Amino acid sequence: MLLKILLLTALISSVLSYKTFKGVIVADDSNFEDIIYAKGKYTLVNFYSKTCQHCQKLGPKYEPLVDLFNNTKIQIVQLEGRENKRIRKQEKIIGFPTLRLYSFDGSHMGSFVDERSTENLAKFITDHTGVQPNWPEQIIKQISSINELKKLNQIKPSIVVFLAPWLDEWNGRYSIFEKIAKIYSNDYNFIRIDSTSEESSDLTNLYKIDKFPTLMKFNQKELSTNFQILNKDDINKESIENFINDDDIGKKYKDLNQLINEKLLVDDENDDNFQLKKGFNVYKNQGDYKNEEEEEERYRKLREL
């Protein structure tokens, strides 16, 4: 009985949590044909279900298409497939979400089957229609070298994230980091570094990055002293904003030597286990390291594993 109550509660919660996104045209059994036969318009339709978790995850990636293709020949539509049985049967929709593009005459031009991201959806539309999206200006700068970081940090303080390509919520034009950058860009540089790339290995090794994502906050013109690091497991929008606005959030370091010494101590206490890539810990044999150069070489070798 308790299990049934829990399942029912979860179902109700998922239904209530799904929302109709601003600007997305809502289609149903009564108006579907009117919408897709709109004169001079291509139509992308998201056939979704309120109880589908994948549909809920798609929603925030689908909504930006409205602004990207505003004042073009593209209209962005969604239709609840379980409730609108006539259209579901007519269009032979067997799973959710299903994304289909229709031409001016209502004919089916193609179905989207790639990884679901705003960028991929926009590319799908452009590839089939030739209509270009109106991309907003990106605030975050992607860099890979110490010199690039130095130049930017001469202008104003910097918020830097070290990440990996598989962290979808941190990459792309509509990432959580990009949204926050739009709010605080007058006061800080916002910088993204791919810690898995060979080009950024010097930066990754310099700051002993062993977990993704890791956030760092630098004072203007200072890269080796008085910086902060945040690398807890549940970094979200709220914790990022707290990190930006509160100097007591995260861990403060007076200089690089303090960071290096702390990492050495953690090495000994944790049997030299570090998360260097998704889902894996790399084990390193304990040993004595005579100087900083030897320790640096040790980190370089680890990143090559």
mmCIF file of C-alpha atoms in Angstrom:
data_model
loop_
_atom_site.group_PDB
_atom_site.id
_atom_site.type_symbol
_atom_site.label_atom_id
_atom_site.label_comp_id
_atom_site.label_asym_id
_atom_site.label_seq_id
_atom_site.Cartn_x
_atom_site.Cartn_y
_atom_site.Cartn_z
ATOM 1 C CA MET A 1 0.000 0.000 0.000
ATOM 2 C CA LEU A 2 2.789 2.385 0.948
ATOM 3 C CA LEU A 3 4.530 1.677 -2.371
ATOM 4 C CA LYS A 4 1.364 2.538 -4.311
ATOM 5 C CA ILE A 5 1.040 5.839 -2.420
ATOM 6 C CA LEU A 6 4.660 6.721 -3.156
ATOM 7 C CA LEU A 7 4.280 5.909 -6.855
ATOM 8 C CA LEU A 8 1.067 7.951 -7.076
ATOM 9 C CA THR A 9 2.752 10.891 -5.317
ATOM 10 C CA ALA A 10 5.697 10.738 -7.712
ATOM 11 C CA LEU A 11 3.345 10.630 -10.708
ATOM 12 C CA ILE A 12 1.336 13.638 -9.504
ATOM 13 C CA SER A 13 4.537 15.543 -8.766
ATOM 14 C CA SER A 14 5.925 14.901 -12.253
ATOM 15 C CA VAL A 15 2.694 16.004 -13.909
ATOM 16 C CA LEU A 16 2.528 19.215 -11.902
ATOM 17 C CA SER A 17 6.205 19.990 -12.482
ATOM 18 C CA TYR A 18 5.865 20.067 -16.265
ATOM 19 C CA LYS A 19 5.144 23.534 -17.568
ATOM 20 C CA THR A 20 4.242 25.156 -20.849
ATOM 21 C CA PHE A 21 7.230 27.259 -21.845
ATOM 22 C CA LYS A 22 6.881 30.904 -22.733
ATOM 23 C CA GLY A 23 6.544 31.502 -26.447
ATOM 24 C CA VAL A 24 6.168 27.849 -27.415
ATOM 25 C CA ILE A 25 2.935 27.362 -29.360
ATOM 26 C CA VAL A 26 0.615 24.811 -27.731
ATOM 27 C CA ALA A 27 -1.048 22.452 -30.186
ATOM 28 C CA ASP A 28 -3.799 19.901 -29.540
ATOM 29 C CA ASP A 29 -6.291 17.705 -31.376
ATOM 30 C CA SER A 30 -8.392 20.720 -32.342
ATOM 31 C CA ASN A 31 -5.750 23.015 -33.852
ATOM 32 C CA PHE A 32 -2.802 20.866 -34.948
ATOM 33 C CA GLU A 33 -3.533 21.094 -38.675
ATOM 34 C CA ASP A 34 -4.203 24.831 -38.480
ATOM 35 C CA ILE A 35 -0.775 25.338 -36.931
ATOM 36 C CA ILE A 36 1.348 23.191 -39.228
ATOM 37 C CA TYR A 37 -0.416 24.505 -42.332
ATOM 38 C CA ALA A 38 0.371 28.098 -41.335
ATOM 39 C CA LYS A 39 1.264 30.040 -44.470
ATOM 40 C CA GLY A 40 4.984 30.298 -45.120
ATOM 41 C CA LYS A 41 6.041 28.537 -41.909
ATOM 42 C CA TYR A 42 8.160 25.524 -41.076
ATOM 43 C CA THR A 43 7.033 23.881 -37.832
ATOM 44 C CA LEU A 44 9.058 21.978 -35.269
ATOM 45 C CA VAL A 45 6.798 19.943 -32.979
ATOM 46 C CA ASN A 46 7.779 18.426 -29.656
ATOM 47 C CA PHE A 47 5.405 15.535 -28.973
ATOM 48 C CA TYR A 48 5.786 15.063 -25.227
ATOM 49 C CA SER A 49 4.141 13.519 -22.186
ATOM 50 C CA LYS A 50 3.681 15.223 -18.831
ATOM 51 C CA THR A 51 4.803 12.050 -17.055
ATOM 52 C CA CYS A 52 7.970 11.630 -19.149
ATOM 53 C CA GLN A 53 11.186 12.551 -17.334
ATOM 54 C CA HIS A 54 13.125 12.850 -20.593
ATOM 55 C CA CYS A 55 10.515 15.353 -21.783
ATOM 56 C CA GLN A 56 10.989 17.426 -18.642
ATOM 57 C CA LYS A 57 14.756 17.485 -19.192
ATOM 58 C CA LEU A 58 14.242 18.506 -22.816
ATOM 59 C CA GLY A 59 11.975 21.451 -21.939
ATOM 60 C CA PRO A 60 14.666 23.995 -20.915
ATOM 61 C CA LYS A 61 16.677 23.099 -24.041
ATOM 62 C CA TYR A 62 13.646 23.418 -26.318
ATOM 63 C CA GLU A 63 12.358 26.770 -25.060
ATOM 64 C CA PRO A 64 15.358 28.873 -26.292
ATOM 65 C CA LEU A 65 14.473 27.916 -29.874
ATOM 66 C CA VAL A 66 11.621 30.434 -29.684
ATOM 67 C CA ASP A 67 14.034 33.353 -29.352
ATOM 68 C CA LEU A 68 16.625 31.843 -31.687
ATOM 69 C CA PHE A 69 14.119 31.669 -34.541
ATOM 70 C CA ASN A 70 11.996 34.691 -33.638
ATOM 71 C CA ASN A 71 10.836 36.646 -36.702
ATOM 72 C CA THR A 72 11.828 33.825 -39.066
ATOM 73 C CA LYS A 73 9.913 31.188 -41.017
ATOM 74 C CA ILE A 74 10.190 28.763 -38.086
ATOM 75 C CA GLN A 75 7.522 28.192 -35.458
ATOM 76 C CA ILE A 76 8.203 26.163 -32.305
ATOM 77 C CA VAL A 77 5.341 23.966 -31.119
ATOM 78 C CA GLN A 78 4.620 21.392 -28.435
ATOM 79 C CA LEU A 79 1.782 18.873 -28.143
ATOM 80 C CA GLU A 80 0.909 16.620 -25.212
ATOM 81 C CA GLY A 81 0.800 13.240 -26.918
ATOM 82 C CA ARG A 82 -1.055 11.169 -24.338
ATOM 83 C CA GLU A 83 -3.944 13.603 -23.972
ATOM 84 C CA ASN A 84 -4.341 14.291 -27.713
ATOM 85 C CA LYS A 85 -5.010 10.786 -28.930
ATOM 86 C CA ARG A 86 -6.237 11.726 -32.416
ATOM 87 C CA ILE A 87 -2.986 13.403 -33.387
ATOM 88 C CA ARG A 88 -0.876 10.766 -31.636
ATOM 89 C CA LYS A 89 -2.545 8.080 -33.731
ATOM 90 C CA GLN A 90 -2.546 10.135 -36.934
ATOM 91 C CA GLU A 91 1.181 10.953 -36.647
ATOM 92 C CA LYS A 92 2.052 7.446 -35.416
ATOM 93 C CA ILE A 93 3.772 8.716 -32.272
ATOM 94 C CA ILE A 94 4.947 5.715 -30.251
ATOM 95 C CA GLY A 95 7.354 7.304 -27.776
ATOM 96 C CA PHE A 96 8.140 10.547 -25.995
ATOM 97 C CA PRO A 97 9.660 12.929 -26.630
ATOM 98 C CA THR A 98 9.365 12.787 -30.411
ATOM 99 C CA LEU A 99 10.594 15.829 -32.360
ATOM 100 C CA ARG A 100 9.385 16.328 -35.916
ATOM 101 C CA LEU A 101 9.809 19.070 -38.474
ATOM 102 C CA TYR A 102 6.979 19.880 -40.892
ATOM 103 C CA SER A 103 7.040 21.881 -44.109
ATOM 104 C CA PHE A 104 4.633 24.600 -45.299
ATOM 105 C CA ASP A 105 2.239 22.008 -46.687
ATOM 106 C CA GLY A 106 2.206 19.914 -43.519
ATOM 107 C CA SER A 107 4.467 17.221 -44.923
ATOM 108 C CA HIS A 108 6.960 15.559 -42.598
ATOM 109 C CA MET A 109 10.510 16.781 -43.366
ATOM 110 C CA GLY A 110 12.433 14.829 -40.752
ATOM 111 C CA SER A 111 12.689 13.593 -37.170
ATOM 112 C CA PHE A 112 15.337 14.720 -34.724
ATOM 113 C CA VAL A 113 17.374 11.768 -33.413
ATOM 114 C CA ASP A 114 20.621 13.399 -32.235
ATOM 115 C CA GLU A 115 21.702 14.259 -28.682
ATOM 116 C CA ARG A 116 19.140 16.675 -27.309
ATOM 117 C CA SER A 117 20.692 20.099 -26.898
ATOM 118 C CA THR A 118 19.648 23.577 -28.012
ATOM 119 C CA GLU A 119 22.619 23.749 -30.381
ATOM 120 C CA ASN A 120 21.813 20.408 -32.016
ATOM 121 C CA LEU A 121 18.131 21.254 -32.361
ATOM 122 C CA ALA A 122 18.974 24.582 -34.016
ATOM 123 C CA LYS A 123 21.386 22.836 -36.389
ATOM 124 C CA PHE A 124 18.692 20.286 -37.278
ATOM 125 C CA ILE A 125 16.301 23.105 -38.204
ATOM 126 C CA THR A 126 18.920 24.951 -40.266
ATOM 127 C CA ASP A 127 20.079 21.800 -42.081
ATOM 128 C CA HIS A 128 16.515 21.076 -43.229
ATOM 129 C CA THR A 129 15.247 24.603 -43.890
ATOM 130 C CA GLY A 130 18.263 26.844 -44.430
ATOM 131 C CA VAL A 131 16.948 29.259 -41.792
ATOM 132 C CA GLN A 132 19.730 30.550 -39.533
ATOM 133 C CA PRO A 133 19.229 31.042 -35.778
ATOM 134 C CA ASN A 134 19.839 34.405 -34.129
ATOM 135 C CA TRP A 135 22.475 33.324 -31.632
ATOM 136 C CA PRO A 136 22.989 35.617 -28.627
ATOM 137 C CA GLU A 137 26.462 36.872 -27.869
ATOM 138 C CA GLN A 138 28.418 34.448 -25.702
ATOM 139 C CA ILE A 139 29.795 35.996 -22.543
ATOM 140 C CA ILE A 140 31.951 33.112 -21.370
ATOM 141 C CA LYS A 141 35.421 32.933 -22.897
ATOM 142 C CA GLN A 142 36.994 29.550 -23.625
ATOM 143 C CA ILE A 143 40.740 29.582 -22.988
ATOM 144 C CA SER A 144 43.519 27.025 -22.606
ATOM 145 C CA SER A 145 46.701 28.894 -21.623
ATOM 146 C CA ILE A 146 48.107 30.782 -18.659
ATOM 147 C CA ASN A 147 48.883 33.804 -20.861
ATOM 148 C CA GLU A 148 45.242 34.083 -21.923
ATOM 149 C CA LEU A 149 44.156 33.985 -18.294
ATOM 150 C CA LYS A 150 46.729 36.623 -17.338
ATOM 151 C CA LYS A 151 45.534 39.021 -20.045
ATOM 152 C CA LEU A 152 41.890 38.692 -19.061
ATOM 153 C CA ASN A 153 42.629 38.992 -15.375
ATOM 154 C CA GLN A 154 44.417 42.290 -15.943
ATOM 155 C CA ILE A 155 41.071 43.786 -16.953
ATOM 156 C CA LYS A 156 38.913 42.604 -14.049
ATOM 157 C CA PRO A 157 38.609 39.711 -11.568
ATOM 158 C CA SER A 158 37.827 36.288 -13.003
ATOM 159 C CA ILE A 159 35.503 33.383 -12.279
ATOM 160 C CA VAL A 160 36.973 30.272 -13.889
ATOM 161 C CA VAL A 161 35.447 26.815 -14.255
ATOM 162 C CA PHE A 162 37.592 23.776 -15.006
ATOM 163 C CA LEU A 163 35.365 21.133 -16.534
ATOM 164 C CA ALA A 164 35.086 18.143 -18.852
ATOM 165 C CA PRO A 165 33.186 17.876 -22.174
ATOM 166 C CA TRP A 166 30.666 15.379 -20.813
ATOM 167 C CA LEU A 167 29.248 17.891 -18.307
ATOM 168 C CA ASP A 168 26.375 19.032 -20.529
ATOM 169 C CA GLU A 169 24.916 21.483 -18.018
ATOM 170 C CA TRP A 170 28.196 23.436 -18.023
ATOM 171 C CA ASN A 171 28.750 23.567 -21.780
ATOM 172 C CA GLY A 172 26.967 25.369 -24.582
ATOM 173 C CA ARG A 173 25.355 28.766 -25.036
ATOM 174 C CA TYR A 174 22.557 28.019 -22.583
ATOM 175 C CA SER A 175 24.548 26.427 -19.777
ATOM 176 C CA ILE A 176 24.043 27.265 -16.112
ATOM 177 C CA PHE A 177 27.410 29.055 -16.173
ATOM 178 C CA GLU A 178 26.432 31.191 -19.173
ATOM 179 C CA LYS A 179 23.183 32.248 -17.476
ATOM 180 C CA ILE A 180 25.054 33.395 -14.368
ATOM 181 C CA ALA A 181 27.696 35.135 -16.497
ATOM 182 C CA LYS A 182 24.988 37.353 -17.993
ATOM 183 C CA ILE A 183 24.128 38.580 -14.500
ATOM 184 C CA TYR A 184 27.653 39.284 -13.228
ATOM 185 C CA SER A 185 29.640 40.012 -16.397
ATOM 186 C CA ASN A 186 30.100 43.696 -15.513
ATOM 187 C CA ASP A 187 32.124 42.747 -12.457
ATOM 188 C CA TYR A 188 33.922 39.543 -13.522
ATOM 189 C CA ASN A 189 35.403 37.706 -16.466
ATOM 190 C CA PHE A 190 33.739 34.324 -16.888
ATOM 191 C CA ILE A 191 36.109 31.708 -18.246
ATOM 192 C CA ARG A 192 35.702 28.064 -19.232
ATOM 193 C CA ILE A 193 38.653 25.631 -19.389
ATOM 194 C CA ASP A 194 38.443 22.081 -20.743
ATOM 195 C CA SER A 195 40.639 20.212 -18.270
ATOM 196 C CA THR A 196 40.813 17.139 -20.490
ATOM 197 C CA SER A 197 42.542 18.918 -23.370
ATOM 198 C CA GLU A 198 46.296 18.780 -23.825
ATOM 199 C CA GLU A 199 46.417 22.529 -24.498
ATOM 200 C CA SER A 200 45.091 23.349 -21.017
ATOM 201 C CA SER A 201 47.278 20.862 -19.132
ATOM 202 C CA ASP A 202 49.610 23.586 -17.812
ATOM 203 C CA LEU A 203 46.699 25.425 -16.189
ATOM 204 C CA THR A 204 45.133 22.238 -14.882
ATOM 205 C CA ASN A 205 48.413 21.109 -13.358
ATOM 206 C CA LEU A 206 49.283 24.530 -11.969
ATOM 207 C CA TYR A 207 46.131 24.618 -9.846
ATOM 208 C CA LYS A 208 46.103 20.856 -9.139
ATOM 209 C CA ILE A 209 42.651 20.325 -10.635
ATOM 210 C CA ASP A 210 41.503 16.774 -9.907
ATOM 211 C CA LYS A 211 37.716 17.145 -9.877
ATOM 212 C CA PHE A 212 35.147 18.449 -12.377
ATOM 213 C CA PRO A 213 33.665 20.959 -12.222
ATOM 214 C CA THR A 214 36.036 23.081 -10.126
ATOM 215 C CA LEU A 215 35.357 26.805 -9.737
ATOM 216 C CA MET A 216 38.085 29.347 -9.009
ATOM 217 C CA LYS A 217 37.800 33.047 -8.165
ATOM 218 C CA PHE A 218 40.781 35.323 -8.814
ATOM 219 C CA ASN A 219 41.309 38.881 -7.690
ATOM 220 C CA GLN A 220 42.215 41.311 -10.462
ATOM 221 C CA LYS A 221 45.875 41.003 -11.577
ATOM 222 C CA GLU A 222 46.518 38.159 -9.134
ATOM 223 C CA LEU A 223 46.745 34.524 -10.249
ATOM 224 C CA SER A 224 49.097 32.990 -7.698
ATOM 225 C CA THR A 225 47.900 34.618 -4.468
ATOM 226 C CA ASN A 226 44.611 35.144 -2.645
ATOM 227 C CA PHE A 227 42.352 32.912 -4.750
ATOM 228 C CA GLN A 228 39.332 30.753 -3.872
ATOM 229 C CA ILE A 229 38.330 27.260 -4.982
ATOM 230 C CA LEU A 230 34.943 25.536 -4.929
ATOM 231 C CA ASN A 231 34.752 21.895 -6.006
ATOM 232 C CA LYS A 232 32.000 20.251 -3.995
ATOM 233 C CA ASP A 233 29.819 17.574 -5.608
ATOM 234 C CA ASP A 234 26.549 19.481 -5.855
ATOM 235 C CA ILE A 235 27.499 22.768 -7.481
ATOM 236 C CA ASN A 236 24.354 24.495 -8.758
ATOM 237 C CA LYS A 237 23.147 27.986 -9.655
ATOM 238 C CA GLU A 238 22.652 28.979 -6.029
ATOM 239 C CA SER A 239 26.059 27.760 -4.877
ATOM 240 C CA ILE A 240 27.788 29.497 -7.809
ATOM 241 C CA GLU A 241 26.127 32.813 -6.975
ATOM 242 C CA ASN A 242 27.042 32.380 -3.311
ATOM 243 C CA PHE A 243 30.641 31.682 -4.333
ATOM 244 C CA ILE A 244 30.724 34.867 -6.418
ATOM 245 C CA ASN A 245 29.184 37.090 -3.754
ATOM 246 C CA ASP A 246 30.657 35.657 -0.556
ATOM 247 C CA ASP A 247 34.398 35.502 0.076
ATOM 248 C CA ASP A 248 33.818 32.845 2.747
ATOM 249 C CA ILE A 249 32.341 30.272 0.353
ATOM 250 C CA GLY A 250 34.747 27.591 -0.835
ATOM 251 C CA LYS A 251 38.380 27.337 0.265
ATOM 252 C CA LYS A 252 40.702 30.341 0.382
ATOM 253 C CA TYR A 253 44.379 30.048 -0.516
ATOM 254 C CA LYS A 254 46.956 32.713 0.217
ATOM 255 C CA ASP A 255 49.298 31.314 -2.459
ATOM 256 C CA LEU A 256 50.093 28.300 -4.641
ATOM 257 C CA ASN A 257 52.404 26.786 -2.036
ATOM 258 C CA GLN A 258 49.487 26.409 0.355
ATOM 259 C CA LEU A 259 47.502 24.619 -2.356
ATOM 260 C CA ILE A 260 50.400 22.287 -3.229
ATOM 261 C CA ASN A 261 51.070 21.392 0.401
ATOM 262 C CA GLU A 262 47.398 20.671 0.989
ATOM 263 C CA LYS A 263 47.244 18.386 -2.041
ATOM 264 C CA LEU A 264 50.296 16.479 -0.813
ATOM 265 C CA LEU A 265 48.635 15.980 2.543
ATOM 266 C CA VAL A 266 45.426 14.749 0.917
ATOM 267 C CA ASP A 267 47.503 12.348 -1.184
ATOM 268 C CA ASP A 268 48.856 10.670 1.917
ATOM 269 C CA GLU A 269 45.564 10.587 3.792
ATOM 270 C CA ASN A 270 43.519 9.171 0.916
ATOM 271 C CA ASP A 271 45.945 6.571 -0.438
ATOM 272 C CA ASP A 272 46.630 8.764 -3.433
ATOM 273 C CA ASN A 273 43.187 8.419 -5.013
ATOM 274 C CA PHE A 274 42.050 11.170 -7.391
ATOM 275 C CA GLN A 275 39.130 11.491 -9.757
ATOM 276 C CA LEU A 276 40.759 12.333 -13.082
ATOM 277 C CA LYS A 277 38.070 11.266 -15.530
ATOM 278 C CA LYS A 278 34.403 10.378 -15.472
ATOM 279 C CA GLY A 279 33.588 7.383 -13.328
ATOM 280 C CA PHE A 280 37.177 6.373 -12.553
ATOM 281 C CA ASN A 281 39.720 6.821 -9.749
ATOM 282 C CA VAL A 282 43.384 6.488 -10.639
ATOM 283 C CA TYR A 283 45.604 4.934 -7.969
ATOM 284 C CA LYS A 284 49.097 6.277 -7.495
ATOM 285 C CA ASN A 285 51.805 4.511 -5.460
ATOM 286 C CA GLN A 286 52.917 6.390 -2.420
ATOM 287 C CA GLY A 287 56.406 7.768 -2.442
ATOM 288 C CA ASP A 288 58.657 10.594 -1.358
ATOM 289 C CA TYR A 289 58.881 13.568 -3.651
ATOM 290 C CA LYS A 290 61.944 15.747 -3.142
ATOM 291 C CA ASN A 291 60.879 18.974 -4.754
ATOM 292 C CA GLU A 292 58.107 20.878 -6.474
ATOM 293 C CA GLU A 293 59.376 20.019 -9.976
ATOM 294 C CA GLU A 294 59.113 16.327 -9.203
ATOM 295 C CA GLU A 295 55.587 16.801 -7.863
ATOM 296 C CA GLU A 296 54.623 18.715 -11.027
ATOM 297 C CA GLU A 297 55.908 15.901 -13.216
ATOM 298 C CA ARG A 298 53.892 13.455 -11.163
ATOM 299 C CA TYR A 299 50.646 15.305 -11.935
ATOM 300 C CA ARG A 300 51.492 15.486 -15.635
ATOM 301 C CA LYS A 301 51.948 11.735 -15.804
ATOM 302 C CA LEU A 302 48.661 11.185 -14.006
ATOM 303 C CA ARG A 303 46.768 13.259 -16.546
ATOM 304 C CA GLU A 304 48.101 11.074 -19.339
ATOM 305 C CA LEU A 305 46.497 7.954 -17.830
#
